[in-house]
Coordinates of C-alpha atoms in Angstrom, one line a residue:
M1 CA 11.8 -14.2 6.1
Q2 CA 14.9 -12.9 4.5
K3 CA 17.5 -10.9 6.4
L4 CA 19.1 -7.9 4.6
T5 CA 22.2 -6.0 5.5
G6 CA 22.0 -2.2 6.0
K7 CA 23.8 -1.6 2.7
Q8 CA 21.3 -3.9 0.9
V9 CA 18.3 -2.1 2.5
R10 CA 19.6 1.3 1.4
H11 CA 20.2 0.0 -2.1
L12 CA 16.7 -1.4 -2.3
R13 CA 15.1 1.8 -0.9
G14 CA 16.8 3.7 -3.8
L15 CA 15.4 1.2 -6.4
G16 CA 12.0 1.2 -4.8
H17 CA 11.6 5.0 -4.8
H18 CA 10.7 4.9 -8.5
L19 CA 8.3 1.9 -8.4
H20 CA 4.5 2.2 -8.7
P21 CA 2.4 0.2 -6.2
V22 CA 1.4 -3.2 -7.6
V23 CA -0.7 -4.3 -4.6
M24 CA -3.3 -2.3 -2.7
I25 CA -4.5 -3.0 0.8
G26 CA -8.1 -1.9 1.3
K27 CA -10.9 -2.4 3.7
E28 CA -10.5 -6.2 3.4
E29 CA -7.1 -5.8 5.0
V30 CA -4.7 -8.8 4.7
S31 CA -6.8 -11.5 3.2
E32 CA -5.8 -14.8 1.5
S33 CA -6.4 -13.2 -2.0
L34 CA -4.1 -10.3 -1.0
I35 CA -1.4 -12.7 0.1
R36 CA -1.7 -14.6 -3.2
S37 CA -1.5 -11.3 -5.2
T38 CA 1.6 -10.3 -3.2
E39 CA 3.2 -13.7 -3.8
E40 CA 2.6 -13.4 -7.6
A41 CA 4.0 -9.8 -7.6
L42 CA 7.1 -10.9 -5.7
D43 CA 7.7 -13.8 -8.1
V44 CA 7.5 -11.4 -11.1
H45 CA 9.3 -8.3 -9.7
E46 CA 11.3 -9.4 -6.5
L47 CA 11.0 -5.8 -5.2
I48 CA 7.4 -4.5 -4.9
K49 CA 5.6 -1.4 -3.5
I50 CA 2.3 -1.9 -1.6
K51 CA -0.1 1.0 -1.0
I52 CA -2.4 1.0 2.1
Q53 CA -5.6 2.7 1.1
E54 CA -7.7 5.0 3.4
G55 CA -10.3 2.2 4.1
C56 CA -7.7 -0.1 5.8
L57 CA -7.9 0.2 9.6
M58 CA -5.0 -2.1 10.2
D59 CA -1.7 -0.7 11.5
R60 CA 0.7 -0.3 8.6
K61 CA 3.6 -2.0 10.4
E62 CA 1.4 -4.9 11.4
A63 CA 0.2 -5.3 7.8
A64 CA 3.8 -5.2 6.5
G65 CA 4.9 -7.8 9.1
I66 CA 2.1 -10.2 8.3
L67 CA 2.7 -9.9 4.5
A68 CA 6.4 -10.4 4.9
E69 CA 5.9 -13.4 7.2
R70 CA 3.3 -15.1 5.0
T71 CA 5.2 -14.6 1.8
G72 CA 8.8 -15.1 3.0
A73 CA 9.8 -11.6 2.0
A74 CA 11.8 -8.9 3.8
V75 CA 10.3 -5.6 4.8
V76 CA 12.6 -3.0 3.2
Q77 CA 10.7 0.1 4.3
V78 CA 7.4 1.3 5.7
L79 CA 7.0 4.9 4.9
G80 CA 3.6 6.7 5.3
R81 CA 1.0 4.4 3.7
T82 CA 3.6 2.6 1.5
I83 CA 5.3 -0.7 2.2
L84 CA 8.3 -1.9 0.2
L85 CA 8.9 -5.7 0.2
F86 CA 11.7 -7.8 -1.3
R87 CA 12.0 -11.5 -1.9
R88 CA 14.7 -13.1 -4.0
S89 CA 13.5 -15.2 -7.0
P90 CA 15.4 -17.9 -8.8
E91 CA 16.1 -15.5 -11.7
E92 CA 17.7 -12.9 -9.4
K93 CA 16.3 -9.8 -11.2
V94 CA 17.6 -7.3 -8.6
E95 CA 21.3 -7.1 -8.0
L96 CA 22.2 -6.7 -4.4
P97 CA 25.5 -5.1 -3.1

């Protein structure tokens, strides 16, 4: 899992505000296919927004922690039913302060 400084987290939160969710967590909760989808989205975008749907009974922070651990990403923010994850890719699409 990546470690981010406070300044980097604030910067990523600002960038993430305008993103649309690319991964949805439903009643299946955190499955292998969801982890694969999250991996693919992180490879493409580096910074992704994940939406927890009403059918998911799992705690939002627990879901964020599991996804971050399994994908090697950092949890930038958990706000309401939305999770923001970041993982650096070789192309470095997002510029960090």
